[in-house]
Coordinates of C-alpha atoms in Angstrom, one line a residue:
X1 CA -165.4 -135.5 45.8
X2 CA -164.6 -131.8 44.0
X3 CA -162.8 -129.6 45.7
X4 CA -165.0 -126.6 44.2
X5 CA -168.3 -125.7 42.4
X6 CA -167.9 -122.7 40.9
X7 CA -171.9 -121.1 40.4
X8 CA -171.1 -118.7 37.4
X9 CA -168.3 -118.1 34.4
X10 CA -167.8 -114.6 34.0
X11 CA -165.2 -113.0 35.2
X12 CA -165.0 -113.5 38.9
X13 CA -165.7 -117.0 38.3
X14 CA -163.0 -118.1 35.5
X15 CA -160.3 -115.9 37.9
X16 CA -161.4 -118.8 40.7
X17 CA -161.4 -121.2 38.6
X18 CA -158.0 -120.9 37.5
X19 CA -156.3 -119.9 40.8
X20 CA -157.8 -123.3 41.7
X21 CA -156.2 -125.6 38.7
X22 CA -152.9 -123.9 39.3
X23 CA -153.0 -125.4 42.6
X24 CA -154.2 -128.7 41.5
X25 CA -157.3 -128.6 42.9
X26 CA -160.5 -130.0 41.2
X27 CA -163.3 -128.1 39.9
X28 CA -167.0 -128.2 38.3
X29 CA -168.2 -124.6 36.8
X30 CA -171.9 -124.3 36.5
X31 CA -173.4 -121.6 34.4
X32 CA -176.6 -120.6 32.8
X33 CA -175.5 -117.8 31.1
X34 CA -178.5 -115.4 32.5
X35 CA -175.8 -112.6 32.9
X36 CA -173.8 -110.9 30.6
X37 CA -171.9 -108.2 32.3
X38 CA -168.6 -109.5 31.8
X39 CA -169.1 -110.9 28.1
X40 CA -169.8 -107.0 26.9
X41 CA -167.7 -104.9 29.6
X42 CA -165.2 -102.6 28.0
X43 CA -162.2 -104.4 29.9
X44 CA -160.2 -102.1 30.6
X45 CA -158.1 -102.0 33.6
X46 CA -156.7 -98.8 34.6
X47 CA -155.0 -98.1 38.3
X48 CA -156.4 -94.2 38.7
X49 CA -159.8 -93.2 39.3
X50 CA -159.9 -90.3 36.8
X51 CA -162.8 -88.5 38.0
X52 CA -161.5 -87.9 41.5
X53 CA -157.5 -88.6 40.8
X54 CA -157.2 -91.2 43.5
X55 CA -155.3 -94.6 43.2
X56 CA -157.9 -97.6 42.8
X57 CA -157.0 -99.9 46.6
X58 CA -153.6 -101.5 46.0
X59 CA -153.8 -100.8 42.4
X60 CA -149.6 -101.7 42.3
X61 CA -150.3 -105.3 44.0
X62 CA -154.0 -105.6 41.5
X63 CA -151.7 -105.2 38.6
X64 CA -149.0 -107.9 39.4
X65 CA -151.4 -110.6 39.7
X66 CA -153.4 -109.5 36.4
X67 CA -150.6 -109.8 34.4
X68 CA -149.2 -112.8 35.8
X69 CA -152.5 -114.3 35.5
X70 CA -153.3 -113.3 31.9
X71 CA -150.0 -114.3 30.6
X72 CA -150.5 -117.6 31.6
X73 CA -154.0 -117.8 30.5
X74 CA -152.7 -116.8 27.0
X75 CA -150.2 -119.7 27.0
X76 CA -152.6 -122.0 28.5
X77 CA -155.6 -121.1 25.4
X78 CA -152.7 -120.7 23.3
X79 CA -154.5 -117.1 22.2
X80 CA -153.4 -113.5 22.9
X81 CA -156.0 -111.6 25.3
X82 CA -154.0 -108.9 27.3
X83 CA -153.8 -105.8 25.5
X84 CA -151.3 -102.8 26.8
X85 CA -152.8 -99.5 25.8
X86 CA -151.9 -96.3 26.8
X87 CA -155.4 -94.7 28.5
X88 CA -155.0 -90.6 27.4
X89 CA -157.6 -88.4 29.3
X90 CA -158.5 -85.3 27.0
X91 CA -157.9 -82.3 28.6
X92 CA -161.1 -79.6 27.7
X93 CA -159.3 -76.3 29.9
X94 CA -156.1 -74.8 31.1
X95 CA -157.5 -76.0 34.9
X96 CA -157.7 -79.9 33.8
X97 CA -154.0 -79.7 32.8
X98 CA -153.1 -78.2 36.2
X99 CA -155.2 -80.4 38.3
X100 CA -153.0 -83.6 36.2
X101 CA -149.5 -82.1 37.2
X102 CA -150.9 -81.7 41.0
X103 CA -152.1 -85.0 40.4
X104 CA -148.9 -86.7 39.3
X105 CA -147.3 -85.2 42.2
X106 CA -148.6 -87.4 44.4
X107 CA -146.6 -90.2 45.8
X108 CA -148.9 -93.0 45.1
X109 CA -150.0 -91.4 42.1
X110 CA -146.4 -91.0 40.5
X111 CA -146.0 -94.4 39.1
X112 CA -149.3 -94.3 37.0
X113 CA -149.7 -90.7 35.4
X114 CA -147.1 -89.0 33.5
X115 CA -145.7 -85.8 33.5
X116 CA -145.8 -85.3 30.3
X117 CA -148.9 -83.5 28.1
X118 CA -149.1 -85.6 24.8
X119 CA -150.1 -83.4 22.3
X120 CA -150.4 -85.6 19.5
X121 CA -153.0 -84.4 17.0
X122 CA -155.5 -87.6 16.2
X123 CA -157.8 -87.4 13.5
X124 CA -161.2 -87.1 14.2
X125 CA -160.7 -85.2 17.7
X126 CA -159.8 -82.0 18.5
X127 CA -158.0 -81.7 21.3
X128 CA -156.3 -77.9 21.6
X129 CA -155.0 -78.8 25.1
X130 CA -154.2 -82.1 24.6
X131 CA -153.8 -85.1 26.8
X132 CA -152.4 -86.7 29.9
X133 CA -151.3 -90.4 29.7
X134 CA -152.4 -92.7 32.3
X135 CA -149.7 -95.5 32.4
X136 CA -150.2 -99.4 33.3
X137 CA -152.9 -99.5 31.6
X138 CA -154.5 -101.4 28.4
X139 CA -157.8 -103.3 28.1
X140 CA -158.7 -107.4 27.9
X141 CA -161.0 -108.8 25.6
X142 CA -163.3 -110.3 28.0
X143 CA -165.9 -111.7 25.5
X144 CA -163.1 -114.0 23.2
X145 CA -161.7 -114.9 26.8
X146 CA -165.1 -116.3 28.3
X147 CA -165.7 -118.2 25.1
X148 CA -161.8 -119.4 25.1
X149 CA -162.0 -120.5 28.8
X150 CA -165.8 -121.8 28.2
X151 CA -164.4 -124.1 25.5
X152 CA -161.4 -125.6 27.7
X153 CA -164.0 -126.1 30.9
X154 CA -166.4 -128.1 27.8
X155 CA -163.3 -129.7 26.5
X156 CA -162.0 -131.2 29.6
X157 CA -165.8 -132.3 31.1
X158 CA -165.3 -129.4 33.5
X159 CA -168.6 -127.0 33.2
X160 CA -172.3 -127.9 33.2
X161 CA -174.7 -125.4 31.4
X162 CA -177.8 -125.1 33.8
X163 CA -179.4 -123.2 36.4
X164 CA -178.3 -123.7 40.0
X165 CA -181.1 -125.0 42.4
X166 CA -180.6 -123.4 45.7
X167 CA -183.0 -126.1 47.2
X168 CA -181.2 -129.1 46.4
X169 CA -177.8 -127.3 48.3
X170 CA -177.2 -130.0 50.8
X171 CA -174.7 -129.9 53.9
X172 CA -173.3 -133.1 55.2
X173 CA -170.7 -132.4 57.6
X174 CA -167.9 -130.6 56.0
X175 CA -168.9 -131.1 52.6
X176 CA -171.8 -130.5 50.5
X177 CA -173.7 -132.3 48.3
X178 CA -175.6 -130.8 45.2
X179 CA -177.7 -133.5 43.0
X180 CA -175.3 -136.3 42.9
X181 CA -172.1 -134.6 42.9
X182 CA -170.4 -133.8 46.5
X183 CA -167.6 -131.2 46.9
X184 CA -165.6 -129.8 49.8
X185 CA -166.3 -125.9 48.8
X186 CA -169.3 -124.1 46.5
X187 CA -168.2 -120.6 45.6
X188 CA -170.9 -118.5 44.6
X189 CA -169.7 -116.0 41.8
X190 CA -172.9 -115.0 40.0
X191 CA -172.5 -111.1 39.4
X192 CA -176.3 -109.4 39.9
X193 CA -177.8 -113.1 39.3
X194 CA -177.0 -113.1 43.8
X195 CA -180.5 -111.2 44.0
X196 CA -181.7 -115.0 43.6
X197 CA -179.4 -116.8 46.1
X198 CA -181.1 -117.6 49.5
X199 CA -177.5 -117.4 51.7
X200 CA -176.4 -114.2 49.8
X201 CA -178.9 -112.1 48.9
X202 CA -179.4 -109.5 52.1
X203 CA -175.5 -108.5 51.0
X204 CA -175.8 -104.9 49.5
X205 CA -175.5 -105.6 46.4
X206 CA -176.9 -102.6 43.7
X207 CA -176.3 -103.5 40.3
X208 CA -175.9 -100.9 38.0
X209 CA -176.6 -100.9 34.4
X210 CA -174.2 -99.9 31.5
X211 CA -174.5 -99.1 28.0
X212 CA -172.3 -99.4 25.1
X213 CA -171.8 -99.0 21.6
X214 CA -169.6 -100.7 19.0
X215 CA -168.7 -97.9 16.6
X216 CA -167.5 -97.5 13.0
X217 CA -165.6 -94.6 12.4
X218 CA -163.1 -94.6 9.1
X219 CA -161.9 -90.9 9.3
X220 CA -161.3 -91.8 13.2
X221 CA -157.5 -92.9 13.6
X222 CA -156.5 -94.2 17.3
X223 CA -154.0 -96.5 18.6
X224 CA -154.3 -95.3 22.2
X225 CA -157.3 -95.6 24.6
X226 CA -159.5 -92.2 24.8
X227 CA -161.0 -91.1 28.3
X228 CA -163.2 -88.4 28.9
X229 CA -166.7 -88.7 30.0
X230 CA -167.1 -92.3 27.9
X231 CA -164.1 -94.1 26.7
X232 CA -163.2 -95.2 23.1
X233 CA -161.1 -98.3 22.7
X234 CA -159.8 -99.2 18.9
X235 CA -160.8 -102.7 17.9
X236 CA -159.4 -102.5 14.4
X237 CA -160.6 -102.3 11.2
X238 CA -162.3 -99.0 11.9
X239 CA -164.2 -100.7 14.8
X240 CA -164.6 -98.9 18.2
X241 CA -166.1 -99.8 21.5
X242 CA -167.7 -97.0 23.5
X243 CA -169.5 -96.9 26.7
X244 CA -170.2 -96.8 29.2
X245 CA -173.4 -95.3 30.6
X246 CA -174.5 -95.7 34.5
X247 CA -178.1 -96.3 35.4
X248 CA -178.8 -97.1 38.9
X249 CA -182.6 -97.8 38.4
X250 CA -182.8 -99.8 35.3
X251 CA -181.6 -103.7 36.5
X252 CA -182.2 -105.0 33.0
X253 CA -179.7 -105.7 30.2
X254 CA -182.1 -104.2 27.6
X255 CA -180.7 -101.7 25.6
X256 CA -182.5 -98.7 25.5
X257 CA -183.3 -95.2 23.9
X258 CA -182.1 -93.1 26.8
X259 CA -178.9 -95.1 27.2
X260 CA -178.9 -94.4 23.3
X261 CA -179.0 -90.4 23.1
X262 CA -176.5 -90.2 26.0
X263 CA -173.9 -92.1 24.4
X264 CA -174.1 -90.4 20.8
X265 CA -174.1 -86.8 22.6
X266 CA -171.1 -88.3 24.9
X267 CA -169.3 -89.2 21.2
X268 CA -169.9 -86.0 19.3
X269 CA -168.4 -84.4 22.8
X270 CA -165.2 -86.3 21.5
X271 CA -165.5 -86.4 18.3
X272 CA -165.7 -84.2 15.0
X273 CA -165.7 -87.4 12.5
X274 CA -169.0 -89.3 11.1
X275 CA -169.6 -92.4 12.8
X276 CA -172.1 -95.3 12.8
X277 CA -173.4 -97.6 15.6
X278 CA -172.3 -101.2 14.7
X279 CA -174.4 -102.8 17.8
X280 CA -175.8 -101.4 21.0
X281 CA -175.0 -103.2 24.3
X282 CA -176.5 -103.4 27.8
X283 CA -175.3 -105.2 31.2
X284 CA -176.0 -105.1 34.9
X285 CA -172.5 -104.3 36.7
X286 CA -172.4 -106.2 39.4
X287 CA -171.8 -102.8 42.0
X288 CA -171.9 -103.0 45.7
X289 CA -173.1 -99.2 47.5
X290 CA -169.9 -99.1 49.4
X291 CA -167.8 -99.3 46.2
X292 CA -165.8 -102.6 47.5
X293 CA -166.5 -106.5 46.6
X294 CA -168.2 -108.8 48.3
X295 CA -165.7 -111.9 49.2
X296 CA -165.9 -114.2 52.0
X297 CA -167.3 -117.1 53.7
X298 CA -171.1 -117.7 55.0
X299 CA -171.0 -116.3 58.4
X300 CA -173.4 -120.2 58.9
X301 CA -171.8 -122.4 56.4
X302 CA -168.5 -122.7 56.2
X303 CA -167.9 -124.4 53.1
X304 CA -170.5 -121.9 50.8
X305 CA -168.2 -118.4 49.6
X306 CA -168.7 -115.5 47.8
X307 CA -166.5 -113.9 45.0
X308 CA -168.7 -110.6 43.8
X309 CA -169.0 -107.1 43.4
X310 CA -166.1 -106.6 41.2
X311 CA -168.1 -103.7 39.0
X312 CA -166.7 -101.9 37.0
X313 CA -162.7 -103.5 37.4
X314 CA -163.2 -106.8 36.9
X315 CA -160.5 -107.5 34.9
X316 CA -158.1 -106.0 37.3
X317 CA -159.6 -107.0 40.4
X318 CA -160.7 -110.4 39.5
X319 CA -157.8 -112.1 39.8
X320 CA -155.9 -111.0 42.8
X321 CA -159.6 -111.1 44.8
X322 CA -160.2 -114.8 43.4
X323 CA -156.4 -115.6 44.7
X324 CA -157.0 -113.6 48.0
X325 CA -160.3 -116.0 48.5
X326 CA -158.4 -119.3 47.9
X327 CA -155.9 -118.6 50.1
X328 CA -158.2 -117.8 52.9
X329 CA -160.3 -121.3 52.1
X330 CA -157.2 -123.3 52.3
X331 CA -154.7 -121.6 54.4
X332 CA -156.8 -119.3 56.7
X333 CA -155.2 -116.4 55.2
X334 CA -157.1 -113.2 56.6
X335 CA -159.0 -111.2 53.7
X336 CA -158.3 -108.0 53.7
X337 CA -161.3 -106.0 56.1
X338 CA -162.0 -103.8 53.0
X339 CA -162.9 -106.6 50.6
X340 CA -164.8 -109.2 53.4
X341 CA -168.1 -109.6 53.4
X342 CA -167.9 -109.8 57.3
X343 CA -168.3 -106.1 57.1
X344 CA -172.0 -106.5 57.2
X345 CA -172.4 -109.0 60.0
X346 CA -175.2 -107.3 62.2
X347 CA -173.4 -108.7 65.4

């Protein structure tokens, strides 16, 4: 008997996966790799939500849990993944600087953007009115940590590579059987791939496609994380990331030439340096249309959970929501109403 089958290894489902082994409890991860959001997401965590300056919901209590997580990851895997980065917002007027200081007045606000205008001259950017510095922040590097965490599950007979058959789900009292293998809990954490899954699928969920770029720029010289429009995150060696476009039509993870011509008008926004596209990326985010994730229990079936909807903050959200979840599975600790999916019960 497993304690939990865990449908899906990106980032929702290694954060469960791990709250699970750090309470002894026995797991089996089954993934067929069909979605990528969370191998090419920029993974970046960042407590503000720049475009209307509000704090992202308990961004202080998010945080704590990331980085306790992480650094424990990174001793586990014995490999560095957590990156701290300052995120600087370019300012383009006067007004932007003034709407930061109002900003940054703000109690909850305070602790995450500074007072102070950096205006640090980077090559490759012009920035006459400089830039305000989100703090907190930094970025993870989601694609070396799925293939890290992949390689432990492999290593220690822990993750099967195949597609889950919804038809051969069977309950037997308070456990379920799948195949030959019985477990107490299945927890569902399959990003858009829940379109597919018969007890999930009528949840809102609206994927939305993003776009990105890895960039090489030699006259470009950052150390710090650039946010305007897109963001542009230094990988070394001259290498940049940069994304991200939103489509809420396209559900493929095709790159294409719209996403394309956005980005590289997005880029020479930003920058005043030659640059050329490494590799073009594309994902489904895995977005829900009231902006919160989807996390629960079956409203029919107790032991069959949910752990989705992180879009675009899945590195910061994924662990404190994948904690939140086991601790409502095994010590009926109310979720928080924002973040259950018992939001959309019809009753």
């Amino acid at each position: 008997m497993i304690d939990y089958l865990i449908v899906g290894s990106g980032l929702a489902g290694i954060s469960f996966s791990e709250i699970a082994l750090q309470n002894n409890k026995s797991i089996l991860v089954l993934d067929n790799n069909s979605q990528n959001s969370s191998k090419i997401a920029g993974g970046l965590y960042n407590p503000v939500i720049l475009k209307r300056f509000t704090e992202v919901s308990q961004a202080k209590n998010h945080l704590l849990v990331m980085n306790d997580f992480f650094s424990n990851l990174e001793g586990k895997l014995n490999c560095k993944v957590n990156f701290s980065m300052p995120i600087l917002r370019k300012f383009f007027s006067i007004e932007e600087q003034n709407n930061w200081y109002f900003a940054s007045d703000k109690v909850n606000l305070a602790p995450f953007l500074s007072t102070n205008i950096i205006s640090r001259k980077y090559a490759g950017i012009d920035s006459p009115f400089g830039y305000g510095e989100v703090l907190q922040t930094g970025y993870v590097d989601t694609s070396f940590l799925l293939k890290k965490y992949r390689e432990y599950l492999i290593e220690n007979n822990l993750f099967l590579e195949e597609s889950f058959d919804y038809s051969l789900l069977q309950e037997e009292g308070n456990s379920i059987r799948y195949k030959e293998i019985s477990v107490r809990n299945i927890i569902f954490a399959e990003g858009f791939g829940m379109h597919a899954n018969p007890y999930f699928k009528g949840l809102p969920l609206d994927g939305t496609k993003g776009e990105l770029f890895i960039i090489k720029a030699v006259a470009l010289d950052l150390d710090v994380i650039i946010n305007t429009s897109v963001f542009i995150l230094p990988l070394g060696n001259d290498l940049y990331k940069v994304g991200a476009t939103y489509n809420w039509a396209d559900k493929t993870d095709v790159p294409t030439e719209e996403g394309k011509t956005e980005l590289i008008e997005k880029i020479k926004e930003i920058l005043n340096c030659d640059f050329e596209i490494i590799e073009h990326l594309a994902g489904v985010r895995p977005t829900v249309k009231d902006r919160r994730p989807l996390v629960g229990t079956h409203s029919k079936h107790n032991s069959i959970h949910i752990l989705n909807g992180l879009g675009t903050r899945g590195v910061m959200l994924g662990p404190a929501l994948a904690k939140a979840l086991f601790e409502n599975i095994e010590f009926q600790k109310p979720l928080d109403k924002e973040i259950d999916i018992k939001r959309f019960d019809k009753n």
